[in-house]
Amino acid sequence: MKKNPLEWVVFGLSVLLIVSLLGYLGVNAFSYQDTPPDLRVKVLQEQDKLNRNIYKVELTNLGEQTAENVMVEVTLLQSNAETERSETLYPLAPKESKQEAWVTFRAAKQPGQQVKVHILGYNKP
């Protein structure tokens, strides 16, 4: 029984796909580095209709492992003096992910106000 040219094309593409997949998985298996969570935090002031003192806290995990229960502290500074603190909890920060949360402060917005951010800790699942 002679094979149709279309069957040979499908067979060739299938073999190419399987070999490519095996090559990709092989390269990733040998080049994988089991790095701990690499957490980065960025704070951005938010504007809302009620003119509240709200900040968006972006947590990025650049590492290869997941972090769990990430606690982030945001401190409000006025004239380099601490006026208020707020905390936010991220239940899960998977590898290579970006999470968002918002913190609010009771103090009204002031000119020259600054925030300082600090990761208090996290668990390894």
Short mmCIF file of N, CA and C in Angstrom, two decimals:
data_model
loop_
_atom_site.label_atom_id
_atom_site.label_comp_id
_atom_site.label_asym_id
_atom_site.label_seq_id
_atom_site.Cartn_x
_atom_site.Cartn_y
_atom_site.Cartn_z
N MET A 1 0.84 -1.17 0.00
CA MET A 1 0.00 0.00 0.00
C MET A 1 0.89 1.24 0.00
N LYS A 2 0.70 2.08 -0.98
CA LYS A 2 1.51 3.27 -1.13
C LYS A 2 0.88 4.42 -0.33
N LYS A 3 1.78 5.21 0.34
CA LYS A 3 1.28 6.33 1.15
C LYS A 3 1.06 7.56 0.28
N ASN A 4 0.05 8.27 0.63
CA ASN A 4 -0.31 9.52 0.00
C ASN A 4 0.71 10.60 0.42
N PRO A 5 1.07 11.57 -0.43
CA PRO A 5 2.00 12.64 -0.03
C PRO A 5 1.51 13.43 1.19
N LEU A 6 0.21 13.59 1.33
CA LEU A 6 -0.33 14.31 2.49
C LEU A 6 -0.01 13.55 3.79
N GLU A 7 -0.08 12.22 3.73
CA GLU A 7 0.25 11.41 4.90
C GLU A 7 1.72 11.60 5.29
N TRP A 8 2.61 11.69 4.29
CA TRP A 8 4.03 11.91 4.58
C TRP A 8 4.25 13.30 5.20
N VAL A 9 3.53 14.29 4.73
CA VAL A 9 3.66 15.65 5.29
C VAL A 9 3.19 15.66 6.73
N VAL A 10 2.03 15.04 7.00
CA VAL A 10 1.51 14.98 8.37
C VAL A 10 2.48 14.21 9.27
N PHE A 11 3.01 13.10 8.78
CA PHE A 11 3.97 12.31 9.54
C PHE A 11 5.23 13.13 9.85
N GLY A 12 5.75 13.82 8.85
CA GLY A 12 6.95 14.65 9.04
C GLY A 12 6.73 15.76 10.05
N LEU A 13 5.58 16.45 9.94
CA LEU A 13 5.27 17.51 10.90
C LEU A 13 5.11 16.96 12.31
N SER A 14 4.51 15.80 12.44
CA SER A 14 4.33 15.18 13.76
C SER A 14 5.68 14.84 14.38
N VAL A 15 6.57 14.24 13.58
CA VAL A 15 7.90 13.91 14.09
C VAL A 15 8.65 15.17 14.48
N LEU A 16 8.58 16.21 13.66
CA LEU A 16 9.23 17.49 13.95
C LEU A 16 8.70 18.10 15.24
N LEU A 17 7.40 18.04 15.43
CA LEU A 17 6.78 18.59 16.63
C LEU A 17 7.23 17.82 17.87
N ILE A 18 7.26 16.51 17.81
CA ILE A 18 7.66 15.69 18.96
C ILE A 18 9.14 15.90 19.29
N VAL A 19 9.99 15.94 18.28
CA VAL A 19 11.42 16.17 18.51
C VAL A 19 11.65 17.56 19.09
N SER A 20 10.93 18.55 18.57
CA SER A 20 11.06 19.92 19.10
C SER A 20 10.63 19.98 20.56
N LEU A 21 9.54 19.35 20.90
CA LEU A 21 9.05 19.33 22.27
C LEU A 21 10.04 18.64 23.20
N LEU A 22 10.58 17.51 22.78
CA LEU A 22 11.57 16.81 23.60
C LEU A 22 12.83 17.66 23.77
N GLY A 23 13.25 18.36 22.73
CA GLY A 23 14.42 19.24 22.83
C GLY A 23 14.17 20.39 23.79
N TYR A 24 13.01 20.99 23.70
CA TYR A 24 12.65 22.10 24.59
C TYR A 24 12.64 21.65 26.04
N LEU A 25 12.00 20.52 26.31
CA LEU A 25 11.94 19.99 27.67
C LEU A 25 13.33 19.60 28.18
N GLY A 26 14.16 19.05 27.31
CA GLY A 26 15.52 18.69 27.70
C GLY A 26 16.35 19.91 28.07
N VAL A 27 16.28 20.96 27.27
CA VAL A 27 17.03 22.19 27.56
C VAL A 27 16.56 22.79 28.88
N ASN A 28 15.24 22.85 29.09
CA ASN A 28 14.72 23.40 30.35
C ASN A 28 15.10 22.54 31.55
N ALA A 29 15.16 21.24 31.39
CA ALA A 29 15.53 20.37 32.50
C ALA A 29 16.98 20.59 32.92
N PHE A 30 17.88 20.82 31.97
CA PHE A 30 19.28 20.99 32.30
C PHE A 30 19.63 22.42 32.69
N SER A 31 18.86 23.41 32.27
CA SER A 31 19.18 24.80 32.58
C SER A 31 18.34 25.35 33.73
N TYR A 32 17.48 24.56 34.33
CA TYR A 32 16.61 25.02 35.41
C TYR A 32 17.44 25.34 36.65
N GLN A 33 17.18 26.50 37.23
CA GLN A 33 17.83 26.90 38.48
C GLN A 33 16.74 27.08 39.53
N ASP A 34 16.87 26.39 40.62
CA ASP A 34 15.86 26.42 41.67
C ASP A 34 16.14 27.62 42.60
N THR A 35 15.87 28.82 42.10
CA THR A 35 16.13 30.03 42.86
C THR A 35 14.97 30.30 43.81
N PRO A 36 15.26 30.88 44.97
CA PRO A 36 14.19 31.22 45.91
C PRO A 36 13.33 32.36 45.36
N PRO A 37 12.20 32.65 46.00
CA PRO A 37 11.38 33.76 45.54
C PRO A 37 12.19 35.06 45.53
N ASP A 38 12.08 35.81 44.47
CA ASP A 38 12.75 37.10 44.34
C ASP A 38 11.63 38.15 44.29
N LEU A 39 11.29 38.68 45.45
CA LEU A 39 10.12 39.56 45.58
C LEU A 39 10.53 41.01 45.43
N ARG A 40 9.79 41.72 44.60
CA ARG A 40 9.99 43.16 44.38
C ARG A 40 8.66 43.86 44.62
N VAL A 41 8.71 45.03 45.26
CA VAL A 41 7.50 45.77 45.57
C VAL A 41 7.61 47.18 44.99
N LYS A 42 6.51 47.62 44.39
CA LYS A 42 6.42 48.98 43.85
C LYS A 42 5.14 49.61 44.39
N VAL A 43 5.22 50.86 44.83
CA VAL A 43 4.06 51.56 45.40
C VAL A 43 3.72 52.75 44.51
N LEU A 44 2.44 52.85 44.15
CA LEU A 44 1.95 53.94 43.29
C LEU A 44 0.76 54.60 43.96
N GLN A 45 0.75 55.93 43.98
CA GLN A 45 -0.39 56.63 44.58
C GLN A 45 -1.58 56.56 43.63
N GLU A 46 -2.75 56.28 44.18
CA GLU A 46 -3.98 56.16 43.41
C GLU A 46 -4.81 57.42 43.55
N GLN A 47 -5.53 57.74 42.51
CA GLN A 47 -6.47 58.86 42.54
C GLN A 47 -7.88 58.29 42.58
N ASP A 48 -8.70 58.77 43.48
CA ASP A 48 -10.08 58.33 43.51
C ASP A 48 -11.00 59.53 43.67
N LYS A 49 -12.30 59.31 43.51
CA LYS A 49 -13.28 60.41 43.53
C LYS A 49 -13.39 61.08 44.89
N LEU A 50 -13.12 60.34 45.96
CA LEU A 50 -13.27 60.87 47.31
C LEU A 50 -11.98 61.49 47.85
N ASN A 51 -10.94 61.52 47.02
CA ASN A 51 -9.65 62.11 47.39
C ASN A 51 -9.06 61.46 48.65
N ARG A 52 -9.20 60.14 48.75
CA ARG A 52 -8.64 59.42 49.89
C ARG A 52 -7.15 59.19 49.67
N ASN A 53 -6.45 58.85 50.74
CA ASN A 53 -5.01 58.60 50.69
C ASN A 53 -4.79 57.11 50.45
N ILE A 54 -4.83 56.70 49.18
CA ILE A 54 -4.77 55.29 48.79
C ILE A 54 -3.52 55.05 47.93
N TYR A 55 -2.87 53.92 48.20
CA TYR A 55 -1.71 53.54 47.41
C TYR A 55 -1.90 52.12 46.88
N LYS A 56 -1.51 51.93 45.63
CA LYS A 56 -1.52 50.61 45.01
C LYS A 56 -0.15 49.98 45.25
N VAL A 57 -0.14 48.74 45.75
CA VAL A 57 1.09 48.03 46.06
C VAL A 57 1.20 46.85 45.10
N GLU A 58 2.20 46.88 44.23
CA GLU A 58 2.42 45.81 43.25
C GLU A 58 3.56 44.92 43.72
N LEU A 59 3.27 43.65 43.88
CA LEU A 59 4.27 42.66 44.29
C LEU A 59 4.59 41.78 43.08
N THR A 60 5.87 41.71 42.73
CA THR A 60 6.32 40.90 41.61
C THR A 60 7.28 39.84 42.14
N ASN A 61 7.06 38.59 41.75
CA ASN A 61 7.94 37.50 42.12
C ASN A 61 8.73 37.09 40.87
N LEU A 62 10.01 37.42 40.84
CA LEU A 62 10.86 37.10 39.70
C LEU A 62 11.60 35.78 39.88
N GLY A 63 11.45 35.14 41.02
CA GLY A 63 12.14 33.88 41.31
C GLY A 63 11.44 32.68 40.71
N GLU A 64 12.02 31.51 40.93
CA GLU A 64 11.49 30.26 40.39
C GLU A 64 10.61 29.51 41.39
N GLN A 65 10.49 30.03 42.61
CA GLN A 65 9.66 29.37 43.62
C GLN A 65 8.51 30.27 44.03
N THR A 66 7.45 29.66 44.50
CA THR A 66 6.28 30.37 44.96
C THR A 66 6.49 30.84 46.40
N ALA A 67 5.99 32.03 46.71
CA ALA A 67 6.00 32.54 48.08
C ALA A 67 4.55 32.56 48.56
N GLU A 68 4.39 32.30 49.85
CA GLU A 68 3.05 32.20 50.43
C GLU A 68 2.97 33.16 51.62
N ASN A 69 1.81 33.75 51.84
CA ASN A 69 1.57 34.66 52.96
C ASN A 69 2.61 35.78 53.03
N VAL A 70 2.78 36.49 51.93
CA VAL A 70 3.75 37.58 51.86
C VAL A 70 3.15 38.79 52.57
N MET A 71 3.82 39.25 53.63
CA MET A 71 3.36 40.41 54.39
C MET A 71 4.21 41.62 54.00
N VAL A 72 3.53 42.68 53.54
CA VAL A 72 4.21 43.90 53.12
C VAL A 72 3.73 45.05 53.99
N GLU A 73 4.69 45.83 54.49
CA GLU A 73 4.40 46.99 55.33
C GLU A 73 4.66 48.25 54.53
N VAL A 74 3.71 49.18 54.56
CA VAL A 74 3.86 50.47 53.89
C VAL A 74 3.78 51.54 54.96
N THR A 75 4.81 52.40 55.03
CA THR A 75 4.88 53.44 56.03
C THR A 75 4.72 54.80 55.36
N LEU A 76 3.85 55.63 55.93
CA LEU A 76 3.61 56.97 55.42
C LEU A 76 4.53 57.94 56.15
N LEU A 77 5.29 58.73 55.38
CA LEU A 77 6.24 59.69 55.95
C LEU A 77 5.83 61.11 55.58
N GLN A 78 5.88 61.99 56.55
CA GLN A 78 5.64 63.42 56.31
C GLN A 78 6.81 64.17 56.94
N SER A 79 7.56 64.89 56.13
CA SER A 79 8.78 65.60 56.58
C SER A 79 9.76 64.63 57.23
N ASN A 80 9.94 63.47 56.61
CA ASN A 80 10.83 62.40 57.06
C ASN A 80 10.47 61.84 58.44
N ALA A 81 9.26 62.09 58.91
CA ALA A 81 8.80 61.53 60.17
C ALA A 81 7.65 60.56 59.87
N GLU A 82 7.69 59.42 60.52
CA GLU A 82 6.64 58.41 60.30
C GLU A 82 5.33 58.89 60.91
N THR A 83 4.27 58.89 60.10
CA THR A 83 2.97 59.31 60.60
C THR A 83 1.98 58.16 60.74
N GLU A 84 2.13 57.15 59.87
CA GLU A 84 1.17 56.04 59.90
C GLU A 84 1.76 54.83 59.18
N ARG A 85 1.27 53.64 59.57
CA ARG A 85 1.69 52.39 58.91
C ARG A 85 0.46 51.62 58.48
N SER A 86 0.64 50.87 57.39
CA SER A 86 -0.41 49.98 56.91
C SER A 86 0.26 48.71 56.41
N GLU A 87 -0.46 47.60 56.47
CA GLU A 87 0.07 46.33 56.00
C GLU A 87 -0.90 45.69 55.03
N THR A 88 -0.34 44.88 54.15
CA THR A 88 -1.16 44.09 53.24
C THR A 88 -0.59 42.69 53.16
N LEU A 89 -1.47 41.73 52.96
CA LEU A 89 -1.07 40.33 52.91
C LEU A 89 -1.41 39.75 51.54
N TYR A 90 -0.44 39.11 50.93
CA TYR A 90 -0.65 38.40 49.67
C TYR A 90 -0.66 36.91 49.99
N PRO A 91 -1.79 36.24 49.88
CA PRO A 91 -1.85 34.82 50.24
C PRO A 91 -0.92 33.95 49.39
N LEU A 92 -0.73 34.32 48.13
CA LEU A 92 0.08 33.50 47.24
C LEU A 92 0.74 34.39 46.18
N ALA A 93 2.04 34.19 46.00
CA ALA A 93 2.79 34.90 44.95
C ALA A 93 3.52 33.85 44.12
N PRO A 94 2.85 33.29 43.10
CA PRO A 94 3.48 32.26 42.27
C PRO A 94 4.71 32.79 41.55
N LYS A 95 5.54 31.86 41.10
CA LYS A 95 6.76 32.26 40.38
C LYS A 95 6.39 33.08 39.15
N GLU A 96 7.22 34.07 38.86
CA GLU A 96 7.06 34.94 37.68
C GLU A 96 5.66 35.52 37.59
N SER A 97 5.15 36.04 38.72
CA SER A 97 3.80 36.61 38.74
C SER A 97 3.82 38.04 39.26
N LYS A 98 2.70 38.70 39.06
CA LYS A 98 2.52 40.07 39.55
C LYS A 98 1.18 40.12 40.27
N GLN A 99 1.18 40.60 41.51
CA GLN A 99 -0.02 40.71 42.32
C GLN A 99 -0.24 42.18 42.66
N GLU A 100 -1.49 42.56 42.89
CA GLU A 100 -1.81 43.94 43.25
C GLU A 100 -2.67 43.96 44.50
N ALA A 101 -2.44 44.99 45.33
CA ALA A 101 -3.26 45.23 46.51
C ALA A 101 -3.28 46.75 46.73
N TRP A 102 -4.18 47.20 47.57
CA TRP A 102 -4.28 48.62 47.87
C TRP A 102 -4.25 48.81 49.37
N VAL A 103 -3.55 49.85 49.82
CA VAL A 103 -3.54 50.21 51.23
C VAL A 103 -4.08 51.63 51.36
N THR A 104 -4.75 51.87 52.46
CA THR A 104 -5.29 53.22 52.71
C THR A 104 -4.73 53.74 54.02
N PHE A 105 -4.65 55.05 54.10
CA PHE A 105 -4.21 55.71 55.32
C PHE A 105 -5.30 56.67 55.79
N ARG A 106 -5.41 56.81 57.12
CA ARG A 106 -6.41 57.73 57.68
C ARG A 106 -6.01 59.19 57.45
N ALA A 107 -4.71 59.46 57.47
CA ALA A 107 -4.23 60.83 57.28
C ALA A 107 -4.56 61.32 55.87
N ALA A 108 -4.93 62.57 55.78
CA ALA A 108 -5.26 63.17 54.48
C ALA A 108 -3.98 63.34 53.64
N LYS A 109 -4.17 63.42 52.32
CA LYS A 109 -3.03 63.65 51.44
C LYS A 109 -2.40 65.00 51.75
N GLN A 110 -1.08 65.00 51.79
CA GLN A 110 -0.32 66.22 52.06
C GLN A 110 0.74 66.39 50.99
N PRO A 111 1.08 67.62 50.64
CA PRO A 111 2.18 67.81 49.70
C PRO A 111 3.50 67.37 50.34
N GLY A 112 4.35 66.73 49.56
CA GLY A 112 5.63 66.27 50.06
C GLY A 112 5.57 64.97 50.83
N GLN A 113 4.43 64.36 50.87
CA GLN A 113 4.27 63.09 51.58
C GLN A 113 4.97 61.97 50.81
N GLN A 114 5.60 61.05 51.54
CA GLN A 114 6.32 59.93 50.92
C GLN A 114 5.87 58.63 51.57
N VAL A 115 6.16 57.53 50.89
CA VAL A 115 5.89 56.21 51.46
C VAL A 115 7.16 55.38 51.40
N LYS A 116 7.30 54.51 52.38
CA LYS A 116 8.41 53.57 52.44
C LYS A 116 7.79 52.18 52.51
N VAL A 117 8.34 51.24 51.76
CA VAL A 117 7.78 49.90 51.70
C VAL A 117 8.81 48.89 52.16
N HIS A 118 8.31 47.84 52.84
CA HIS A 118 9.20 46.83 53.38
C HIS A 118 8.48 45.49 53.39
N ILE A 119 9.14 44.44 52.88
CA ILE A 119 8.57 43.10 52.95
C ILE A 119 8.93 42.53 54.32
N LEU A 120 7.91 42.23 55.13
CA LEU A 120 8.14 41.73 56.48
C LEU A 120 8.52 40.25 56.47
N GLY A 121 7.97 39.47 55.54
CA GLY A 121 8.31 38.06 55.49
C GLY A 121 7.34 37.28 54.63
N TYR A 122 7.67 35.99 54.44
CA TYR A 122 6.81 35.11 53.64
C TYR A 122 7.10 33.67 54.04
N ASN A 123 6.23 32.78 53.65
CA ASN A 123 6.39 31.33 53.86
C ASN A 123 6.71 30.67 52.54
N LYS A 124 7.37 29.53 52.64
CA LYS A 124 7.62 28.70 51.46
C LYS A 124 6.63 27.54 51.51
N PRO A 125 5.76 27.41 50.52
CA PRO A 125 4.73 26.35 50.59
C PRO A 125 5.31 24.95 50.49
#
